[in-house]
Amino acid sequence: MLNAFLRARSLVFVTLSIFLLFSISATYANKENGAVNNSEPLTLNSEVTLPADLWPLSDNEALEEAVEQEEDAPSMALTPPPPLDPPPLKQLLLMLDWYISPQHAALIVAKQRGLFAAQGLELELLTPADPSIAIKLLTAGEVDLALTRQPLLHLHAHEGAAITRIGTLIETPLNAVIVAGNAPTNETTDQLAGLHYGFSTREGRDVLVDQLVPISLRQIDDFNPPESVHFDAASALRESRVDAIADGFYLTLPQQLASDGIVTHTVRYNDIDVPRHDGLILLANSDTVTRRSATWSRVLIALEEASNWIIENPEAAWSLLISSHPVLDNAINEAAWDDLLRRIAISPAALDDRRYASFEHYLEQAGITETALPVSRLAVNPHALVDVR
């Protein structure tokens, strides 16, 4: 009985202890909750970033964000890119046949009016110390282009020079036989044959003098052979060293002598049965003419534009010539300008095959050459070469 009583008392004690502990914990918890409820609200001291697409922005917020993005945009997006530099111009060297003169008008105008530059070209005009070196420099590859006269093309081509005509600047000969004194009535070839001739050019010596003076006269004992006047025909006629110049520049030489009181008359080449031919032509190296035909075509396009502008604006063209090259500004050149205009080729690339074949035939018949070269060896139209390729 005693043991049972002791177990019951222990059970009651444990139960009371547990009840007291629970009561004390509940009372403490209530006090803590009251302290929390009476204090400041809790805050989070770190930043919280929400996803931008979690919910749509209001109209004002969207506008503000767009302004901020525009202000932060790179400056290059707001300004156009700088213009690209134009490609460099292709440099070309052209050797003139002699000093700059009005017969080079198409070249001067094309250069001054930017017509070569429009074709991507920059053409430098060079003056030879000696007119005979232009073709030599071209065949040696020292220059890209050269000017000459058609008869010289034939003579050099027969000697194997690698040259070919790619354009014509002046369509008629600018040289002629200039004879001292008034023209006699019905001047005959016999009268011309008895004169003492001077010459400045190779074609004057090899083509014209030989035709003017027959072999029978050259074989007599007192025959006075033709002489070189070293490109100073005016002085040779003033000093009466010669009676005539076989290859005088008829647009200026007679006028130049007239100002000194010396009377002359002109005999054109067609009057002594020399075929009509181109007076000033543009040459390229025949070894590379096909490969460079696109470049030569662009050169001729610029020259065609220049030639047509000259014909349509002769006074403006003359003003441009003398302003860019004041040395040309004299009364003789100005007086010859209208005559020269009629001889400028308005289609410089166009090729008259018959004209070149006819001159070859003339040289062969005169015994100056042994055979006739085909026109394709002498001259080409660069536009046609470009089309073929």
mmCIF file of C-alpha atoms in Angstrom, residues 6-337:
data_model
loop_
_atom_site.group_PDB
_atom_site.id
_atom_site.type_symbol
_atom_site.label_atom_id
_atom_site.label_comp_id
_atom_site.label_asym_id
_atom_site.label_seq_id
_atom_site.Cartn_x
_atom_site.Cartn_y
_atom_site.Cartn_z
ATOM 1 C CA LEU A 6 4.422 6.820 -3.203
ATOM 2 C CA ARG A 7 3.986 6.188 -6.937
ATOM 3 C CA ALA A 8 0.794 8.169 -7.004
ATOM 4 C CA ARG A 9 2.371 11.105 -5.226
ATOM 5 C CA SER A 10 5.317 11.124 -7.698
ATOM 6 C CA LEU A 11 2.916 11.144 -10.645
ATOM 7 C CA VAL A 12 1.018 14.098 -9.212
ATOM 8 C CA PHE A 13 4.270 15.996 -8.666
ATOM 9 C CA VAL A 14 5.446 15.470 -12.238
ATOM 10 C CA THR A 15 2.061 16.550 -13.567
ATOM 11 C CA LEU A 16 2.099 19.736 -11.499
ATOM 12 C CA SER A 17 5.684 20.498 -12.609
ATOM 13 C CA ILE A 18 4.783 20.196 -16.266
ATOM 14 C CA PHE A 19 1.729 22.435 -15.830
ATOM 15 C CA LEU A 20 3.772 25.096 -14.059
ATOM 16 C CA LEU A 21 6.446 25.083 -16.820
ATOM 17 C CA PHE A 22 3.809 25.457 -19.559
ATOM 18 C CA SER A 23 2.168 28.345 -17.725
ATOM 19 C CA ILE A 24 5.454 30.185 -17.276
ATOM 20 C CA SER A 25 6.394 29.726 -21.056
ATOM 21 C CA ALA A 26 3.001 31.027 -22.180
ATOM 22 C CA THR A 27 3.255 34.081 -19.988
ATOM 23 C CA TYR A 28 6.773 34.869 -21.306
ATOM 24 C CA ALA A 29 5.694 34.476 -24.897
ATOM 25 C CA ASN A 30 2.826 36.913 -24.422
ATOM 26 C CA LYS A 31 5.163 39.484 -22.977
ATOM 27 C CA GLU A 32 7.569 39.120 -25.977
ATOM 28 C CA ASN A 33 4.759 39.517 -28.473
ATOM 29 C CA GLY A 34 3.587 42.647 -26.779
ATOM 30 C CA ALA A 35 7.055 44.121 -26.865
ATOM 31 C CA VAL A 36 7.314 43.438 -30.593
ATOM 32 C CA ASN A 37 3.928 44.851 -31.408
ATOM 33 C CA ASN A 38 4.700 48.084 -29.565
ATOM 34 C CA SER A 39 8.113 48.698 -31.329
ATOM 35 C CA GLU A 40 8.986 50.312 -34.821
ATOM 36 C CA PRO A 41 8.125 48.296 -37.953
ATOM 37 C CA LEU A 42 10.864 46.031 -39.282
ATOM 38 C CA THR A 43 12.891 47.263 -42.324
ATOM 39 C CA LEU A 44 15.302 45.604 -44.860
ATOM 40 C CA ASN A 45 18.535 47.577 -45.206
ATOM 41 C CA SER A 46 19.662 45.965 -48.609
ATOM 42 C CA GLU A 47 18.402 46.909 -52.141
ATOM 43 C CA VAL A 48 15.919 44.658 -53.846
ATOM 44 C CA THR A 49 15.875 44.536 -57.706
ATOM 45 C CA LEU A 50 12.784 43.237 -59.368
ATOM 46 C CA PRO A 51 12.773 41.805 -62.971
ATOM 47 C CA ALA A 52 11.933 44.530 -65.486
ATOM 48 C CA ASP A 53 9.276 42.451 -67.210
ATOM 49 C CA LEU A 54 7.542 41.428 -63.989
ATOM 50 C CA TRP A 55 4.759 43.944 -64.698
ATOM 51 C CA PRO A 56 4.276 46.707 -67.344
ATOM 52 C CA LEU A 57 5.462 50.252 -66.669
ATOM 53 C CA SER A 58 3.084 53.164 -66.448
ATOM 54 C CA ASP A 59 3.042 55.681 -69.340
ATOM 55 C CA ASN A 60 5.087 58.233 -67.382
ATOM 56 C CA GLU A 61 7.613 55.633 -66.293
ATOM 57 C CA ALA A 62 7.947 54.343 -69.875
ATOM 58 C CA LEU A 63 8.549 57.884 -71.188
ATOM 59 C CA GLU A 64 11.186 58.569 -68.527
ATOM 60 C CA GLU A 65 12.960 55.308 -69.351
ATOM 61 C CA ALA A 66 12.968 56.122 -73.089
ATOM 62 C CA VAL A 67 14.487 59.557 -72.411
ATOM 63 C CA GLU A 68 17.181 58.020 -70.214
ATOM 64 C CA GLN A 69 18.034 55.445 -72.895
ATOM 65 C CA GLU A 70 18.242 58.171 -75.569
ATOM 66 C CA GLU A 71 20.570 60.255 -73.403
ATOM 67 C CA ASP A 72 22.759 57.229 -72.770
ATOM 68 C CA ALA A 73 22.862 56.183 -76.462
ATOM 69 C CA PRO A 74 26.309 56.335 -78.175
ATOM 70 C CA SER A 75 26.939 59.599 -80.031
ATOM 71 C CA MET A 76 27.869 57.792 -83.303
ATOM 72 C CA ALA A 77 24.272 56.589 -83.531
ATOM 73 C CA LEU A 78 23.064 60.189 -83.678
ATOM 74 C CA THR A 79 25.493 61.512 -86.357
ATOM 75 C CA PRO A 80 26.127 60.216 -89.909
ATOM 76 C CA PRO A 81 29.417 58.430 -90.540
ATOM 77 C CA PRO A 82 32.199 60.524 -92.095
ATOM 78 C CA PRO A 83 32.361 60.378 -95.916
ATOM 79 C CA LEU A 84 34.708 57.832 -97.431
ATOM 80 C CA ASP A 85 37.838 59.160 -99.121
ATOM 81 C CA PRO A 86 37.618 58.881 -102.922
ATOM 82 C CA PRO A 87 39.854 56.232 -104.458
ATOM 83 C CA PRO A 88 43.260 57.527 -105.582
ATOM 84 C CA LEU A 89 43.549 58.684 -109.191
ATOM 85 C CA LYS A 90 45.518 56.546 -111.606
ATOM 86 C CA GLN A 91 48.701 58.429 -112.478
ATOM 87 C CA LEU A 92 49.656 58.655 -116.175
ATOM 88 C CA LEU A 93 52.555 60.392 -117.942
ATOM 89 C CA LEU A 94 52.088 61.814 -121.437
ATOM 90 C CA MET A 95 55.003 63.161 -123.440
ATOM 91 C CA LEU A 96 54.043 65.963 -125.816
ATOM 92 C CA ASP A 97 55.439 66.186 -129.331
ATOM 93 C CA TRP A 98 56.938 69.629 -128.619
ATOM 94 C CA TYR A 99 56.212 72.729 -126.555
ATOM 95 C CA ILE A 100 52.654 73.248 -125.331
ATOM 96 C CA SER A 101 50.544 74.917 -128.030
ATOM 97 C CA PRO A 102 46.881 75.421 -129.015
ATOM 98 C CA GLN A 103 46.920 72.115 -130.907
ATOM 99 C CA HIS A 104 47.016 70.452 -127.455
ATOM 100 C CA ALA A 105 43.734 72.151 -126.515
ATOM 101 C CA ALA A 106 41.801 68.926 -125.875
ATOM 102 C CA LEU A 107 44.434 67.726 -123.403
ATOM 103 C CA ILE A 108 44.567 71.067 -121.608
ATOM 104 C CA VAL A 109 40.792 71.415 -121.363
ATOM 105 C CA ALA A 110 40.307 67.821 -120.180
ATOM 106 C CA LYS A 111 42.865 68.401 -117.459
ATOM 107 C CA GLN A 112 41.653 71.843 -116.368
ATOM 108 C CA ARG A 113 37.956 70.937 -116.345
ATOM 109 C CA GLY A 114 38.526 67.763 -114.323
ATOM 110 C CA LEU A 115 37.441 65.429 -117.125
ATOM 111 C CA PHE A 116 40.410 63.110 -116.596
ATOM 112 C CA ALA A 117 39.749 63.114 -112.846
ATOM 113 C CA ALA A 118 36.115 62.170 -113.513
ATOM 114 C CA GLN A 119 37.476 59.054 -115.220
ATOM 115 C CA GLY A 120 39.701 58.252 -112.232
ATOM 116 C CA LEU A 121 42.834 59.507 -113.981
ATOM 117 C CA GLU A 122 45.498 62.120 -113.382
ATOM 118 C CA LEU A 123 47.400 62.916 -116.571
ATOM 119 C CA GLU A 124 50.691 64.787 -116.358
ATOM 120 C CA LEU A 125 51.814 66.556 -119.536
ATOM 121 C CA LEU A 126 55.569 66.488 -120.124
ATOM 122 C CA THR A 127 57.501 68.627 -122.609
ATOM 123 C CA PRO A 128 60.410 66.899 -124.353
ATOM 124 C CA ALA A 129 63.835 68.480 -124.521
ATOM 125 C CA ASP A 130 63.980 67.090 -128.072
ATOM 126 C CA PRO A 131 60.842 66.127 -130.058
ATOM 127 C CA SER A 132 62.512 62.926 -131.241
ATOM 128 C CA ILE A 133 62.633 61.392 -127.745
ATOM 129 C CA ALA A 134 58.869 61.072 -127.147
ATOM 130 C CA ILE A 135 58.541 57.807 -129.066
ATOM 131 C CA LYS A 136 61.789 56.474 -127.596
ATOM 132 C CA LEU A 137 60.537 57.051 -124.063
ATOM 133 C CA LEU A 138 57.218 55.402 -124.888
ATOM 134 C CA THR A 139 58.800 52.244 -126.288
ATOM 135 C CA ALA A 140 61.149 52.115 -123.284
ATOM 136 C CA GLY A 141 58.202 52.271 -120.896
ATOM 137 C CA GLU A 142 59.329 55.578 -119.360
ATOM 138 C CA VAL A 143 56.010 57.260 -120.217
ATOM 139 C CA ASP A 144 52.508 55.875 -120.693
ATOM 140 C CA LEU A 145 51.473 57.898 -123.744
ATOM 141 C CA ALA A 146 53.072 60.108 -126.385
ATOM 142 C CA LEU A 147 51.984 62.516 -129.117
ATOM 143 C CA THR A 148 53.221 62.458 -132.672
ATOM 144 C CA ARG A 149 52.063 62.856 -136.278
ATOM 145 C CA GLN A 150 50.774 60.011 -138.426
ATOM 146 C CA PRO A 151 53.753 59.864 -140.834
ATOM 147 C CA LEU A 152 56.136 59.357 -137.913
ATOM 148 C CA LEU A 153 54.014 56.480 -136.645
ATOM 149 C CA HIS A 154 54.436 54.688 -139.976
ATOM 150 C CA LEU A 155 58.184 55.285 -140.172
ATOM 151 C CA HIS A 156 58.864 54.098 -136.612
ATOM 152 C CA ALA A 157 56.534 51.111 -136.901
ATOM 153 C CA HIS A 158 58.465 49.905 -139.961
ATOM 154 C CA GLU A 159 61.578 49.984 -137.794
ATOM 155 C CA GLY A 160 59.898 47.719 -135.258
ATOM 156 C CA ALA A 161 58.960 50.297 -132.632
ATOM 157 C CA ALA A 162 56.268 48.969 -130.270
ATOM 158 C CA ILE A 163 53.815 51.836 -130.779
ATOM 159 C CA THR A 164 50.207 52.103 -131.893
ATOM 160 C CA ARG A 165 47.763 54.930 -132.406
ATOM 161 C CA ILE A 166 44.872 54.946 -129.909
ATOM 162 C CA GLY A 167 43.410 58.368 -130.633
ATOM 163 C CA THR A 168 43.428 61.388 -132.920
ATOM 164 C CA LEU A 169 43.485 64.978 -131.650
ATOM 165 C CA ILE A 170 43.858 66.844 -134.960
ATOM 166 C CA GLU A 171 42.323 65.307 -138.087
ATOM 167 C CA THR A 172 44.334 67.106 -140.780
ATOM 168 C CA PRO A 173 48.041 67.839 -141.230
ATOM 169 C CA LEU A 174 49.151 71.034 -139.505
ATOM 170 C CA ASN A 175 52.378 71.118 -141.509
ATOM 171 C CA ALA A 176 52.829 72.151 -145.109
ATOM 172 C CA VAL A 177 55.480 73.387 -147.526
ATOM 173 C CA ILE A 178 56.150 77.056 -146.671
ATOM 174 C CA VAL A 179 57.859 78.825 -149.566
ATOM 175 C CA ALA A 180 59.456 82.268 -149.387
ATOM 176 C CA GLY A 181 57.980 84.832 -151.807
ATOM 177 C CA ASN A 182 54.613 85.326 -153.421
ATOM 178 C CA ALA A 183 52.924 82.331 -154.987
ATOM 179 C CA PRO A 184 53.529 82.227 -158.757
ATOM 180 C CA THR A 185 50.604 81.660 -161.063
ATOM 181 C CA ASN A 186 50.017 77.939 -161.556
ATOM 182 C CA GLU A 187 53.000 76.848 -159.485
ATOM 183 C CA THR A 188 54.301 73.513 -160.800
ATOM 184 C CA THR A 189 56.152 70.626 -159.211
ATOM 185 C CA ASP A 190 59.171 71.506 -161.352
ATOM 186 C CA GLN A 191 59.311 74.927 -159.755
ATOM 187 C CA LEU A 192 59.094 73.361 -156.309
ATOM 188 C CA ALA A 193 61.757 70.818 -157.185
ATOM 189 C CA GLY A 194 64.358 73.507 -157.845
ATOM 190 C CA LEU A 195 64.138 75.035 -154.353
ATOM 191 C CA HIS A 196 66.632 74.668 -151.540
ATOM 192 C CA TYR A 197 64.687 73.022 -148.716
ATOM 193 C CA GLY A 198 64.965 73.001 -144.988
ATOM 194 C CA PHE A 199 63.241 70.555 -142.663
ATOM 195 C CA SER A 200 62.603 70.233 -138.937
ATOM 196 C CA THR A 201 61.128 66.761 -138.613
ATOM 197 C CA ARG A 202 61.993 63.276 -139.712
ATOM 198 C CA GLU A 203 58.957 63.018 -141.976
ATOM 199 C CA GLY A 204 60.044 66.314 -143.559
ATOM 200 C CA ARG A 205 63.364 64.733 -144.413
ATOM 201 C CA ASP A 206 62.361 61.160 -145.284
ATOM 202 C CA VAL A 207 58.909 61.594 -146.799
ATOM 203 C CA LEU A 208 58.433 65.105 -148.131
ATOM 204 C CA VAL A 209 61.814 66.299 -149.366
ATOM 205 C CA ASP A 210 62.392 63.095 -151.283
ATOM 206 C CA GLN A 211 59.067 63.599 -153.049
ATOM 207 C CA LEU A 212 59.649 67.267 -153.728
ATOM 208 C CA VAL A 213 63.137 66.849 -155.154
ATOM 209 C CA PRO A 214 63.442 64.100 -157.786
ATOM 210 C CA ILE A 215 66.458 61.823 -157.930
ATOM 211 C CA SER A 216 67.581 63.379 -161.237
ATOM 212 C CA LEU A 217 68.103 66.754 -159.558
ATOM 213 C CA ARG A 218 69.867 65.233 -156.579
ATOM 214 C CA GLN A 219 72.473 63.686 -158.869
ATOM 215 C CA ILE A 220 73.744 66.897 -160.497
ATOM 216 C CA ASP A 221 77.054 68.331 -159.342
ATOM 217 C CA ASP A 222 75.796 71.645 -157.961
ATOM 218 C CA PHE A 223 72.837 70.180 -156.137
ATOM 219 C CA ASN A 224 72.265 71.898 -152.806
ATOM 220 C CA PRO A 225 70.955 69.156 -150.484
ATOM 221 C CA PRO A 226 68.164 69.860 -147.996
ATOM 222 C CA GLU A 227 69.327 70.851 -144.526
ATOM 223 C CA SER A 228 67.997 70.577 -141.025
ATOM 224 C CA VAL A 229 66.872 73.881 -139.564
ATOM 225 C CA HIS A 230 66.832 72.431 -136.020
ATOM 226 C CA PHE A 231 63.234 73.443 -135.282
ATOM 227 C CA ASP A 232 63.958 77.092 -136.078
ATOM 228 C CA ALA A 233 62.338 77.431 -139.467
ATOM 229 C CA ALA A 234 61.627 81.133 -139.031
ATOM 230 C CA SER A 235 65.302 82.042 -138.645
ATOM 231 C CA ALA A 236 66.285 79.889 -141.639
ATOM 232 C CA LEU A 237 63.829 81.740 -143.881
ATOM 233 C CA ARG A 238 64.661 85.189 -142.443
ATOM 234 C CA GLU A 239 68.337 84.647 -143.111
ATOM 235 C CA SER A 240 67.642 83.178 -146.592
ATOM 236 C CA ARG A 241 69.550 80.002 -145.716
ATOM 237 C CA VAL A 242 66.752 78.060 -147.391
ATOM 238 C CA ASP A 243 64.075 78.841 -149.971
ATOM 239 C CA ALA A 244 61.364 76.738 -148.378
ATOM 240 C CA ILE A 245 60.518 74.663 -145.328
ATOM 241 C CA ALA A 246 59.192 71.216 -146.202
ATOM 242 C CA ASP A 247 57.345 70.740 -142.901
ATOM 243 C CA GLY A 248 56.480 74.217 -141.658
ATOM 244 C CA PHE A 249 53.657 74.778 -139.157
ATOM 245 C CA TYR A 250 51.356 76.707 -141.460
ATOM 246 C CA LEU A 251 49.048 78.074 -138.776
ATOM 247 C CA THR A 252 51.772 80.223 -137.244
ATOM 248 C CA LEU A 253 54.972 80.299 -139.350
ATOM 249 C CA PRO A 254 53.657 82.513 -142.213
ATOM 250 C CA GLN A 255 52.135 84.962 -139.709
ATOM 251 C CA GLN A 256 55.318 85.018 -137.686
ATOM 252 C CA LEU A 257 57.365 85.853 -140.777
ATOM 253 C CA ALA A 258 54.811 88.403 -142.011
ATOM 254 C CA SER A 259 55.342 90.415 -138.837
ATOM 255 C CA ASP A 260 58.993 90.701 -139.964
ATOM 256 C CA GLY A 261 57.999 91.785 -143.459
ATOM 257 C CA ILE A 262 58.787 88.429 -145.087
ATOM 258 C CA VAL A 263 56.240 87.236 -147.610
ATOM 259 C CA THR A 264 55.537 83.496 -147.920
ATOM 260 C CA HIS A 265 52.987 81.216 -149.489
ATOM 261 C CA THR A 266 51.787 77.778 -148.444
ATOM 262 C CA VAL A 267 51.615 74.570 -150.474
ATOM 263 C CA ARG A 268 49.394 71.964 -148.788
ATOM 264 C CA TYR A 269 50.475 68.337 -148.855
ATOM 265 C CA ASN A 270 47.452 67.141 -150.814
ATOM 266 C CA ASP A 271 48.544 69.572 -153.585
ATOM 267 C CA ILE A 272 51.735 67.527 -154.020
ATOM 268 C CA ASP A 273 49.885 64.169 -153.868
ATOM 269 C CA VAL A 274 50.736 63.293 -150.270
ATOM 270 C CA PRO A 275 47.656 61.483 -148.877
ATOM 271 C CA ARG A 276 45.574 63.202 -146.234
ATOM 272 C CA HIS A 277 46.518 62.008 -142.782
ATOM 273 C CA ASP A 278 46.043 62.733 -139.095
ATOM 274 C CA GLY A 279 47.932 65.784 -137.948
ATOM 275 C CA LEU A 280 48.270 64.896 -134.255
ATOM 276 C CA ILE A 281 47.749 61.440 -132.768
ATOM 277 C CA LEU A 282 47.986 59.796 -129.373
ATOM 278 C CA LEU A 283 50.268 56.768 -129.097
ATOM 279 C CA ALA A 284 50.418 53.889 -126.608
ATOM 280 C CA ASN A 285 52.827 50.992 -126.319
ATOM 281 C CA SER A 286 51.548 48.253 -128.641
ATOM 282 C CA ASP A 287 52.869 45.493 -126.350
ATOM 283 C CA THR A 288 50.455 46.512 -123.589
ATOM 284 C CA VAL A 289 47.649 48.216 -125.501
ATOM 285 C CA THR A 290 45.180 45.348 -125.126
ATOM 286 C CA ARG A 291 45.896 44.820 -121.431
ATOM 287 C CA ARG A 292 45.509 48.543 -120.718
ATOM 288 C CA SER A 293 42.654 49.151 -123.144
ATOM 289 C CA ALA A 294 40.184 49.995 -120.349
ATOM 290 C CA THR A 295 42.486 52.806 -119.174
ATOM 291 C CA TRP A 296 43.000 54.113 -122.713
ATOM 292 C CA SER A 297 39.251 54.026 -123.258
ATOM 293 C CA ARG A 298 38.767 56.286 -120.225
ATOM 294 C CA VAL A 299 41.439 58.665 -121.550
ATOM 295 C CA LEU A 300 39.595 58.919 -124.867
ATOM 296 C CA ILE A 301 36.232 59.460 -123.163
ATOM 297 C CA ALA A 302 37.695 62.469 -121.338
ATOM 298 C CA LEU A 303 39.245 63.811 -124.555
ATOM 299 C CA GLU A 304 35.957 63.441 -126.430
ATOM 300 C CA GLU A 305 34.161 65.422 -123.738
ATOM 301 C CA ALA A 306 36.861 68.096 -123.946
ATOM 302 C CA SER A 307 36.824 68.306 -127.760
ATOM 303 C CA ASN A 308 33.065 68.721 -127.926
ATOM 304 C CA TRP A 309 33.097 71.349 -125.181
ATOM 305 C CA ILE A 310 35.764 73.279 -127.128
ATOM 306 C CA ILE A 311 33.690 73.238 -130.328
ATOM 307 C CA GLU A 312 30.583 74.344 -128.461
ATOM 308 C CA ASN A 313 32.385 76.990 -126.373
ATOM 309 C CA PRO A 314 35.295 78.287 -128.484
ATOM 310 C CA GLU A 315 35.683 81.610 -126.673
ATOM 311 C CA ALA A 316 35.537 80.033 -123.215
ATOM 312 C CA ALA A 317 37.982 77.373 -124.384
ATOM 313 C CA TRP A 318 40.445 80.001 -125.595
ATOM 314 C CA SER A 319 40.165 81.857 -122.282
ATOM 315 C CA LEU A 320 40.813 78.613 -120.417
ATOM 316 C CA LEU A 321 43.899 77.883 -122.548
ATOM 317 C CA ILE A 322 45.556 81.240 -122.005
ATOM 318 C CA SER A 323 44.649 81.423 -118.316
ATOM 319 C CA SER A 324 46.179 78.018 -117.613
ATOM 320 C CA HIS A 325 49.133 78.552 -119.975
ATOM 321 C CA PRO A 326 49.818 82.301 -120.368
ATOM 322 C CA VAL A 327 52.665 81.569 -122.796
ATOM 323 C CA LEU A 328 49.982 80.805 -125.417
ATOM 324 C CA ASP A 329 48.489 84.285 -125.151
ATOM 325 C CA ASN A 330 49.724 86.066 -128.261
ATOM 326 C CA ALA A 331 48.178 87.551 -131.372
ATOM 327 C CA ILE A 332 49.443 84.788 -133.703
ATOM 328 C CA ASN A 333 47.922 81.959 -131.679
ATOM 329 C CA GLU A 334 44.676 83.853 -131.243
ATOM 330 C CA ALA A 335 44.436 84.491 -134.990
ATOM 331 C CA ALA A 336 45.000 80.777 -135.699
ATOM 332 C CA TRP A 337 42.464 79.583 -133.133
#
